[in-house]
């Protein structure tokens, strides 16, 4: 079993870096090419028969690229898995993995609070291919064993979830899946990062990330990754070559560069978000704060047991609903209004008017999105400046 231990700053800089060195440069070079030449037909034959001395040299970029490969090996090292495959986006990683592992007539289990596009894919696209699903109430791991059927192939969850940051008991999810030989577990660990939690260490089979968020960390690139055993990842990688959601070499370079400072950034964001969450909880204009590092959070015991830090996202409800929340956000200057999270810049958004804008208040309430809800992604600015900005917004 992989170690549960989360990564250190040294790991973030060096882990997996020695596995694949296309050149002697310190950073991974960007091999910006669409295809690769062979010296002669003998080399072609060596490559296609799997006997080439450098199997990662590449044949055509949709199947592989040295920059992408180097970053994949680093990501696998950071997640403590045998292998990893990178994608053009987090959603390309999620959908390709689901298509690779599940077919018509089979069944998957998800939790109500999973990433909304993943849920939408399963509800609207996967059903067209005859894949059935069961949606469990958020965090209801106790209901998992009974939800598994003979045709169940995959259980999907996030930890922490978005925007309420609920943490799921990974060991229980993994144990329930492993009790049925045919069921694999997949955790979207975008909000956790290997600095705070490594799901594979708890027995989870596949770990996916939107690398667009913390892994890259600078709000400047889109990418995704799935990490797992050699066998599972190779099935997913083969389908990537067909569906075409391959990561671009330049995007992979930016993710790889972001990884170097992952621990520095996330440790700072953990500390700032914890301070911000505690400050908000004491503020008279705040109705409720959701942060897994606070003892008031419903999943705090689970979070404390399996996470080193609690992440850089804090969600909170402002008293006075939509208007009051908008007024607070509008009065803030440092926090920029934007969806997404995990970058060096502090971003703020109101789920009711951004991610869930097309719904009515009643529809939003039905899925638990309060009108006064604000999601704050703390950046790496000075914590005092972020709190001063919140004070400006709330006063
Ligand atoms: C953003 C996000 C995704 C999708 O990733 P993209 O890179 O935007 O495609 C998936 N899961 C979670 C938890 C996310 O936050």
Tab-separated table of C-alpha atoms and ligand atoms in Angstrom:
chain	number	residue	atom	x	y	z
A	1	UNK	CA	0.000	0.000	0.000
A	2	UNK	CA	1.148	3.516	-0.785
A	3	UNK	CA	2.148	5.711	2.068
A	4	UNK	CA	-0.423	8.084	3.470
A	5	UNK	CA	2.277	10.584	4.225
A	6	UNK	CA	1.679	13.813	2.333
A	7	UNK	CA	4.432	15.439	0.299
A	8	UNK	CA	7.111	17.795	1.568
A	9	UNK	CA	8.430	20.939	-0.096
A	10	UNK	CA	11.464	18.900	-1.181
A	11	UNK	CA	9.180	16.321	-2.819
A	12	UNK	CA	7.330	19.078	-4.670
A	13	UNK	CA	10.603	20.320	-6.139
A	14	UNK	CA	12.279	16.971	-6.857
A	15	UNK	CA	10.011	13.902	-6.662
A	16	UNK	CA	9.970	11.976	-9.919
A	17	UNK	CA	12.338	14.446	-11.549
A	18	UNK	CA	15.041	11.820	-11.980
A	19	UNK	CA	12.730	9.386	-13.760
A	20	UNK	CA	12.873	10.938	-17.176
A	21	UNK	CA	15.324	13.554	-18.416
A	22	UNK	CA	15.035	14.326	-22.099
A	23	UNK	CA	17.983	16.788	-21.844
A	24	UNK	CA	20.339	17.970	-19.142
A	25	UNK	CA	18.454	21.208	-18.550
A	26	UNK	CA	17.334	21.877	-14.974
A	27	UNK	CA	13.660	22.409	-15.820
A	28	UNK	CA	11.820	19.976	-18.082
A	29	UNK	CA	12.239	21.282	-21.639
A	30	UNK	CA	9.166	21.967	-23.754
A	31	UNK	CA	9.257	19.508	-26.632
A	32	UNK	CA	6.856	21.463	-28.807
A	33	UNK	CA	6.260	19.069	-31.646
A	34	UNK	CA	3.363	17.315	-33.315
A	35	UNK	CA	5.390	14.296	-34.422
A	36	UNK	CA	8.767	12.572	-34.041
A	37	UNK	CA	11.242	11.301	-36.606
A	38	UNK	CA	12.814	7.839	-36.747
A	39	UNK	CA	16.333	7.212	-38.063
A	40	UNK	CA	15.294	4.223	-40.182
A	41	UNK	CA	12.737	1.450	-40.512
A	42	UNK	CA	14.647	-0.639	-37.962
A	43	UNK	CA	14.032	2.044	-35.352
A	44	UNK	CA	10.350	2.161	-36.322
A	45	UNK	CA	10.161	-1.609	-35.849
A	46	UNK	CA	11.917	-1.386	-32.464
A	47	UNK	CA	9.462	1.258	-31.334
A	48	UNK	CA	6.277	-0.452	-32.515
A	49	UNK	CA	7.345	-3.784	-31.022
A	50	UNK	CA	8.024	-2.132	-27.651
A	51	UNK	CA	11.788	-2.859	-27.836
A	52	UNK	CA	13.014	0.715	-28.271
A	53	UNK	CA	15.645	1.821	-25.743
A	54	UNK	CA	13.533	4.944	-25.077
A	55	UNK	CA	9.861	3.880	-25.115
A	56	UNK	CA	8.799	7.423	-24.078
A	57	UNK	CA	10.420	9.070	-27.128
A	58	UNK	CA	7.027	9.572	-28.798
A	59	UNK	CA	5.522	8.669	-32.143
A	60	UNK	CA	2.737	11.232	-32.565
A	61	UNK	CA	1.822	13.845	-29.971
A	62	UNK	CA	-1.723	12.596	-29.307
A	63	UNK	CA	-0.134	9.348	-28.022
A	64	UNK	CA	2.745	10.824	-26.084
A	65	UNK	CA	5.213	13.634	-25.591
A	66	UNK	CA	8.439	13.799	-23.546
A	67	UNK	CA	7.417	16.976	-21.663
A	68	UNK	CA	4.016	15.514	-20.832
A	69	UNK	CA	5.637	12.213	-19.833
A	70	UNK	CA	8.153	13.865	-17.515
A	71	UNK	CA	5.378	15.765	-15.723
A	72	UNK	CA	3.197	12.634	-15.562
A	73	UNK	CA	5.989	10.765	-13.800
A	74	UNK	CA	6.378	13.618	-11.327
A	75	UNK	CA	2.637	13.683	-10.661
A	76	UNK	CA	2.613	9.911	-10.079
A	77	UNK	CA	5.510	10.304	-7.637
A	78	UNK	CA	3.671	13.091	-5.800
A	79	UNK	CA	0.421	11.106	-5.524
A	80	UNK	CA	2.270	7.915	-4.586
A	81	UNK	CA	0.901	5.937	-7.537
A	82	UNK	CA	2.642	3.825	-10.171
A	83	UNK	CA	1.654	5.990	-13.111
A	84	UNK	CA	-0.313	9.023	-14.278
A	85	UNK	CA	-1.821	10.319	-17.525
A	86	UNK	CA	-2.248	14.010	-18.288
A	87	UNK	CA	-5.139	15.561	-20.152
A	88	UNK	CA	-6.152	18.820	-21.795
A	89	UNK	CA	-8.457	19.576	-18.842
A	90	UNK	CA	-9.735	18.117	-15.595
A	91	UNK	CA	-12.982	17.203	-17.332
A	92	UNK	CA	-11.088	15.408	-20.119
A	93	UNK	CA	-9.375	13.359	-17.380
A	94	UNK	CA	-12.700	12.568	-15.678
A	95	UNK	CA	-14.698	11.716	-18.807
A	96	UNK	CA	-11.929	9.688	-20.483
A	97	UNK	CA	-11.433	7.680	-17.275
A	98	UNK	CA	-15.152	6.984	-16.950
A	99	UNK	CA	-15.428	5.938	-20.611
A	100	UNK	CA	-12.348	3.737	-20.260
A	101	UNK	CA	-13.557	1.839	-17.200
A	102	UNK	CA	-17.331	1.609	-17.558
A	103	UNK	CA	-19.502	0.348	-20.422
A	104	UNK	CA	-23.204	0.064	-21.237
A	105	UNK	CA	-25.118	-2.172	-18.842
A	106	UNK	CA	-22.778	-1.291	-15.985
A	107	UNK	CA	-23.368	1.023	-13.048
A	108	UNK	CA	-21.550	3.736	-11.150
A	109	UNK	CA	-22.120	5.349	-7.770
A	110	UNK	CA	-21.652	9.067	-7.086
A	111	UNK	CA	-22.371	11.404	-4.234
A	112	UNK	CA	-24.857	14.255	-4.570
A	113	UNK	CA	-22.230	16.945	-3.965
A	114	UNK	CA	-19.763	15.791	-6.623
A	115	UNK	CA	-18.397	18.253	-9.201
A	116	UNK	CA	-21.413	19.390	-11.166
A	117	UNK	CA	-20.019	18.725	-14.630
A	118	UNK	CA	-19.065	15.174	-13.596
A	119	UNK	CA	-22.628	14.680	-12.389
A	120	UNK	CA	-23.987	16.209	-15.576
A	121	UNK	CA	-21.800	13.910	-17.691
A	122	UNK	CA	-23.084	10.846	-15.856
A	123	UNK	CA	-26.725	11.970	-15.913
A	124	UNK	CA	-26.925	13.343	-19.452
A	125	UNK	CA	-24.223	11.603	-21.484
A	126	UNK	CA	-23.421	8.286	-19.817
A	127	UNK	CA	-27.121	7.352	-19.626
A	128	UNK	CA	-27.242	7.615	-23.447
A	129	UNK	CA	-24.728	4.748	-23.522
A	130	UNK	CA	-26.758	2.586	-21.152
A	131	UNK	CA	-24.675	3.259	-18.028
A	132	UNK	CA	-26.858	3.521	-14.919
A	133	UNK	CA	-25.979	5.344	-11.727
A	134	UNK	CA	-26.953	5.772	-8.106
A	135	UNK	CA	-26.634	9.152	-6.412
A	136	UNK	CA	-25.979	8.896	-2.695
A	137	UNK	CA	-26.638	11.759	-0.293
A	138	UNK	CA	-23.522	13.889	0.249
A	139	UNK	CA	-21.012	12.101	2.458
A	140	UNK	CA	-23.253	9.093	3.130
A	141	UNK	CA	-20.519	6.426	3.099
A	142	UNK	CA	-22.635	4.171	5.304
A	143	UNK	CA	-25.058	3.777	2.376
A	144	UNK	CA	-22.264	2.762	-0.022
A	145	UNK	CA	-22.099	-1.048	0.507
A	146	UNK	CA	-25.837	-1.391	-0.180
A	147	UNK	CA	-25.612	0.815	-3.286
A	148	UNK	CA	-23.072	-1.517	-4.922
A	149	UNK	CA	-24.572	-3.964	-7.426
A	150	UNK	CA	-23.026	-6.894	-9.285
A	151	UNK	CA	-22.678	-4.591	-12.324
A	152	UNK	CA	-21.173	-1.644	-10.398
A	153	UNK	CA	-17.709	-0.754	-11.703
A	154	UNK	CA	-16.857	2.604	-10.198
A	155	UNK	CA	-17.498	4.773	-7.137
A	156	UNK	CA	-16.740	8.460	-7.655
A	157	UNK	CA	-16.392	11.197	-5.064
A	158	UNK	CA	-14.485	14.331	-4.290
A	159	UNK	CA	-12.729	15.112	-1.055
A	160	UNK	CA	-13.057	17.920	-0.110
A	161	UNK	CA	-16.161	18.762	-2.126
A	162	UNK	CA	-17.066	22.042	-3.732
A	163	UNK	CA	-18.349	24.504	-2.448
A	164	UNK	CA	-19.095	23.082	1.034
A	165	UNK	CA	-15.701	21.390	1.457
A	166	UNK	CA	-16.989	18.131	2.894
A	167	UNK	CA	-14.379	15.425	3.356
A	168	UNK	CA	-15.303	11.804	2.820
A	169	UNK	CA	-13.829	8.914	4.802
A	170	UNK	CA	-11.459	7.595	2.133
A	171	UNK	CA	-10.567	4.416	3.980
A	172	UNK	CA	-14.246	3.433	4.212
A	173	UNK	CA	-14.843	4.198	0.535
A	174	UNK	CA	-11.809	2.117	-0.446
A	175	UNK	CA	-12.797	-0.757	1.852
A	176	UNK	CA	-16.377	-0.859	0.521
A	177	UNK	CA	-15.045	-0.987	-3.057
A	178	UNK	CA	-12.379	-3.572	-2.329
A	179	UNK	CA	-14.955	-5.852	-0.728
A	180	UNK	CA	-16.263	-6.248	-4.309
A	181	UNK	CA	-13.429	-7.260	-6.570
A	182	UNK	CA	-14.964	-5.560	-9.619
A	183	UNK	CA	-15.517	-2.090	-8.123
A	184	UNK	CA	-12.858	0.612	-8.445
A	185	UNK	CA	-12.791	3.839	-6.446
A	186	UNK	CA	-12.002	7.238	-7.922
A	187	UNK	CA	-11.425	10.404	-5.910
A	188	UNK	CA	-11.303	13.877	-7.397
A	189	UNK	CA	-8.658	15.373	-5.132
A	190	UNK	CA	-8.442	18.761	-6.858
A	191	UNK	CA	-9.187	20.638	-3.639
A	192	UNK	CA	-6.870	18.534	-1.475
A	193	UNK	CA	-3.599	18.348	-3.467
A	194	UNK	CA	-0.947	15.819	-2.376
A	195	UNK	CA	0.288	18.431	0.097
A	196	UNK	CA	-2.830	17.862	2.202
A	197	UNK	CA	-3.999	14.344	1.369
A	198	UNK	CA	-2.977	11.430	-0.828
A	199	UNK	CA	-6.053	9.255	-1.466
A	200	UNK	CA	-4.013	6.356	-2.908
A	201	UNK	CA	-2.487	5.873	0.537
A	202	UNK	CA	-5.964	5.063	1.837
A	203	UNK	CA	-6.486	2.399	-0.821
A	204	UNK	CA	-8.236	4.547	-3.432
A	205	UNK	CA	-7.618	3.212	-6.962
A	206	UNK	CA	-7.682	6.390	-9.047
A	207	UNK	CA	-6.946	9.991	-8.120
A	208	UNK	CA	-7.973	12.731	-10.539
A	209	UNK	CA	-7.215	16.434	-10.508
A	210	UNK	CA	-8.125	19.498	-12.399
A	211	UNK	CA	-4.483	20.608	-12.690
A	212	UNK	CA	-5.945	23.973	-13.729
A	213	UNK	CA	-6.358	24.680	-9.998
A	214	UNK	CA	-3.665	24.087	-7.354
A	215	UNK	CA	-1.251	21.833	-9.264
A	216	UNK	CA	-0.524	24.502	-11.880
A	217	UNK	CA	-1.491	27.187	-9.396
A	218	UNK	CA	-1.247	30.393	-11.414
A	219	UNK	CA	-4.664	30.760	-13.078
A	220	UNK	CA	-2.928	30.594	-16.451
A	221	UNK	CA	-3.332	27.083	-17.855
A	222	UNK	CA	-5.877	24.289	-18.201
A	223	UNK	CA	-4.925	20.641	-17.684
A	224	UNK	CA	-5.992	17.483	-15.897
A	225	UNK	CA	-4.450	14.268	-14.618
A	226	UNK	CA	-5.460	10.799	-13.514
A	227	UNK	CA	-3.096	8.848	-11.244
A	228	UNK	CA	-3.274	5.135	-10.421
A	229	UNK	CA	-1.797	1.702	-11.044
A	230	UNK	CA	0.116	0.960	-14.255
A	231	UNK	CA	-2.721	-1.277	-15.461
A	232	UNK	CA	-5.578	1.166	-14.913
A	233	UNK	CA	-3.684	4.196	-16.205
A	234	UNK	CA	-2.626	2.370	-19.364
A	235	UNK	CA	-6.291	1.595	-20.164
A	236	UNK	CA	-7.146	5.272	-19.693
A	237	UNK	CA	-4.106	6.422	-21.694
A	238	UNK	CA	-5.032	4.171	-24.627
A	239	UNK	CA	-8.489	5.742	-24.777
A	240	UNK	CA	-6.938	9.219	-24.509
A	241	UNK	CA	-5.177	8.470	-27.808
A	242	UNK	CA	-8.599	7.806	-29.372
A	243	UNK	CA	-10.787	10.447	-27.717
A	244	UNK	CA	-7.994	12.983	-28.132
A	245	UNK	CA	-8.000	14.856	-24.826
A	246	UNK	CA	-4.189	14.811	-24.667
A	247	UNK	CA	-2.378	17.512	-22.708
A	248	UNK	CA	-0.488	20.052	-24.795
A	249	UNK	CA	3.315	20.058	-24.172
A	250	UNK	CA	3.368	23.732	-23.253
A	251	UNK	CA	0.489	23.260	-20.807
A	252	UNK	CA	2.327	20.284	-19.276
A	253	UNK	CA	5.417	22.473	-18.848
A	254	UNK	CA	3.384	25.090	-16.983
A	255	UNK	CA	1.890	22.425	-14.707
A	256	UNK	CA	5.385	21.041	-14.086
A	257	UNK	CA	6.675	24.481	-13.216
A	258	UNK	CA	3.722	25.092	-10.924
A	259	UNK	CA	4.423	21.829	-9.094
A	260	UNK	CA	7.830	23.108	-7.981
A	261	UNK	CA	6.121	25.594	-5.645
A	262	UNK	CA	3.064	23.450	-4.831
A	263	UNK	CA	4.016	22.841	-1.207
A	264	UNK	CA	5.120	26.461	-0.643
A	265	UNK	CA	1.853	27.773	-2.046
A	266	UNK	CA	-0.522	25.270	-0.474
A	267	UNK	CA	1.076	25.471	2.984
A	268	UNK	CA	0.688	29.245	2.876
A	269	UNK	CA	-2.890	28.946	1.563
A	270	UNK	CA	-3.732	26.402	4.311
A	271	UNK	CA	-2.544	28.820	6.991
A	272	UNK	CA	-4.221	31.872	5.478
A	273	UNK	CA	-7.539	30.101	4.867
A	274	UNK	CA	-7.614	28.772	8.434
A	275	UNK	CA	-7.027	32.289	9.780
A	276	UNK	CA	-9.642	33.747	7.421
A	277	UNK	CA	-12.201	31.052	8.318
A	278	UNK	CA	-11.736	31.688	12.055
A	279	UNK	CA	-12.006	35.443	11.522
A	280	UNK	CA	-15.190	35.075	9.439
A	281	UNK	CA	-16.750	32.766	12.022
A	282	UNK	CA	-16.466	35.529	14.626
A	283	UNK	CA	-17.827	38.250	12.318
A	284	UNK	CA	-21.379	39.451	13.157
A	285	UNK	CA	-22.424	39.753	9.497
A	286	UNK	CA	-21.638	36.128	8.734
A	287	UNK	CA	-24.338	33.505	9.067
A	288	UNK	CA	-22.188	30.443	8.595
A	289	UNK	CA	-18.670	29.423	7.569
A	290	UNK	CA	-17.744	26.170	5.825
A	291	UNK	CA	-14.117	25.195	6.291
A	292	UNK	CA	-13.012	21.641	7.146
A	293	UNK	CA	-10.356	22.993	9.512
A	294	UNK	CA	-13.008	24.508	11.812
A	295	UNK	CA	-14.504	22.311	14.532
A	296	UNK	CA	-17.917	23.643	13.426
A	297	UNK	CA	-17.600	21.838	10.080
A	298	UNK	CA	-19.672	18.635	9.879
A	299	UNK	CA	-16.749	16.629	8.479
A	300	UNK	CA	-14.018	18.152	10.672
A	301	UNK	CA	-13.206	14.812	12.404
A	302	UNK	CA	-12.719	13.074	9.020
A	303	UNK	CA	-10.707	16.008	7.698
A	304	UNK	CA	-8.482	16.034	10.781
A	305	UNK	CA	-7.865	12.324	10.513
A	306	UNK	CA	-6.861	12.306	6.867
A	307	UNK	CA	-5.611	15.769	5.925
A	308	UNK	CA	-2.427	17.590	6.831
A	309	UNK	CA	-3.901	21.017	6.103
A	310	UNK	CA	-7.407	21.980	5.091
A	311	UNK	CA	-6.863	23.819	1.822
A	312	UNK	CA	-7.170	27.350	0.535
A	313	UNK	CA	-10.905	27.587	-0.173
A	314	UNK	CA	-13.337	29.011	2.393
A	315	UNK	CA	-17.092	29.178	1.766
A	316	UNK	CA	-19.397	31.339	3.843
A	317	UNK	CA	-22.948	32.666	3.929
A	318	UNK	CA	-23.460	36.380	4.448
A	319	UNK	CA	-26.541	37.473	6.397
A	320	UNK	CA	-29.036	39.173	4.075
A	321	UNK	CA	-28.976	36.828	1.080
A	322	UNK	CA	-28.030	37.617	-2.501
A	323	UNK	CA	-28.019	41.417	-2.223
A	324	UNK	CA	-25.868	41.472	0.896
A	325	UNK	CA	-23.442	38.939	-0.588
A	326	UNK	CA	-23.150	40.928	-3.831
A	327	UNK	CA	-22.548	44.151	-1.878
A	328	UNK	CA	-19.751	42.497	0.100
A	329	UNK	CA	-18.090	41.062	-2.996
A	330	UNK	CA	-18.412	44.356	-4.886
A	331	UNK	CA	-16.778	46.322	-2.077
A	332	UNK	CA	-13.716	44.093	-2.014
A	333	UNK	CA	-10.682	45.215	-3.999
A	334	UNK	CA	-7.937	42.620	-3.577
A	335	UNK	CA	-10.157	39.595	-4.212
A	336	UNK	CA	-10.981	39.465	-7.929
A	337	UNK	CA	-14.395	38.231	-9.048
A	338	UNK	CA	-13.823	35.046	-11.014
A	339	UNK	CA	-14.755	31.372	-11.012
A	340	UNK	CA	-12.000	28.799	-10.425
A	341	UNK	CA	-9.676	28.531	-7.440
A	342	UNK	CA	-6.251	27.340	-6.436
A	343	UNK	CA	-4.112	30.068	-7.969
A	344	UNK	CA	-1.754	32.592	-6.432
A	345	UNK	CA	-4.336	35.381	-6.782
A	346	UNK	CA	-7.235	35.561	-4.313
A	347	UNK	CA	-10.485	34.950	-6.205
A	348	UNK	CA	-14.036	35.310	-4.991
A	349	UNK	CA	-17.350	34.178	-6.435
A	350	UNK	CA	-21.035	33.922	-5.605
A	351	UNK	CA	-22.164	30.450	-6.711
A	352	UNK	CA	-25.812	31.659	-6.916
A	353	UNK	CA	-25.031	34.159	-9.677
A	354	UNK	CA	-22.050	32.439	-11.327
A	355	UNK	CA	-21.793	28.619	-11.382
A	356	UNK	CA	-25.532	28.202	-10.676
A	357	UNK	CA	-26.891	31.378	-12.301
A	358	UNK	CA	-29.426	29.607	-14.515
A	359	UNK	CA	-31.349	28.189	-11.550
A	360	UNK	CA	-34.095	29.801	-9.461
A	361	UNK	CA	-33.587	30.420	-5.733
A	362	UNK	CA	-35.809	27.384	-5.031
A	363	UNK	CA	-33.821	25.124	-7.387
A	364	UNK	CA	-30.608	26.264	-5.791
A	365	UNK	CA	-31.977	25.673	-2.318
A	366	UNK	CA	-32.935	22.143	-3.366
A	367	UNK	CA	-29.277	21.367	-4.077
A	368	UNK	CA	-28.075	23.321	-1.070
A	369	UNK	CA	-26.691	26.454	-2.743
A	370	UNK	CA	-27.719	29.366	-0.519
A	371	UNK	CA	-28.263	32.766	-2.154
A	372	UNK	CA	-25.900	34.457	0.306
A	373	UNK	CA	-23.109	31.932	-0.312
A	374	UNK	CA	-19.644	33.221	-1.195
A	375	UNK	CA	-16.677	31.073	-2.153
A	376	UNK	CA	-13.281	32.554	-1.454
A	377	UNK	CA	-10.098	31.039	-2.850
A	378	UNK	CA	-7.232	32.562	-0.925
A	379	UNK	CA	-4.097	33.296	-2.886
A	380	UNK	CA	-0.580	33.739	-1.560
A	381	UNK	CA	-0.932	37.421	-0.654
A	382	UNK	CA	-0.340	38.524	2.956
A	383	UNK	CA	-3.125	37.130	5.171
A	384	UNK	CA	-3.606	40.565	6.780
A	385	UNK	CA	-4.369	42.097	3.387
A	386	UNK	CA	-6.950	39.414	2.596
A	387	UNK	CA	-8.664	39.895	5.976
A	388	UNK	CA	-8.592	43.693	5.552
A	389	UNK	CA	-10.267	43.217	2.168
A	390	UNK	CA	-12.990	41.053	3.734
A	391	UNK	CA	-13.452	43.671	6.471
A	392	UNK	CA	-13.921	46.303	3.761
A	393	UNK	CA	-16.472	44.070	2.032
A	394	UNK	CA	-18.460	43.360	5.173
A	395	UNK	CA	-18.529	46.871	6.650
B	1	LIG	C1	-12.407	22.602	-12.012
B	1	LIG	C2	-12.730	21.247	-11.544
B	1	LIG	C3	-12.872	20.175	-12.428
B	1	LIG	C4	-12.781	20.351	-13.918
B	1	LIG	O1	-11.511	20.696	-14.306
B	1	LIG	P1	-11.183	21.562	-15.634
B	1	LIG	O2	-9.708	21.633	-15.621
B	1	LIG	O3	-11.865	22.887	-15.473
B	1	LIG	O4	-11.746	20.784	-16.773
B	1	LIG	C5	-13.108	18.922	-11.911
B	1	LIG	N1	-13.230	18.715	-10.584
B	1	LIG	C6	-13.106	19.727	-9.699
B	1	LIG	C7	-13.242	19.447	-8.247
B	1	LIG	C8	-12.864	21.012	-10.146
B	1	LIG	O5	-12.779	22.011	-9.277
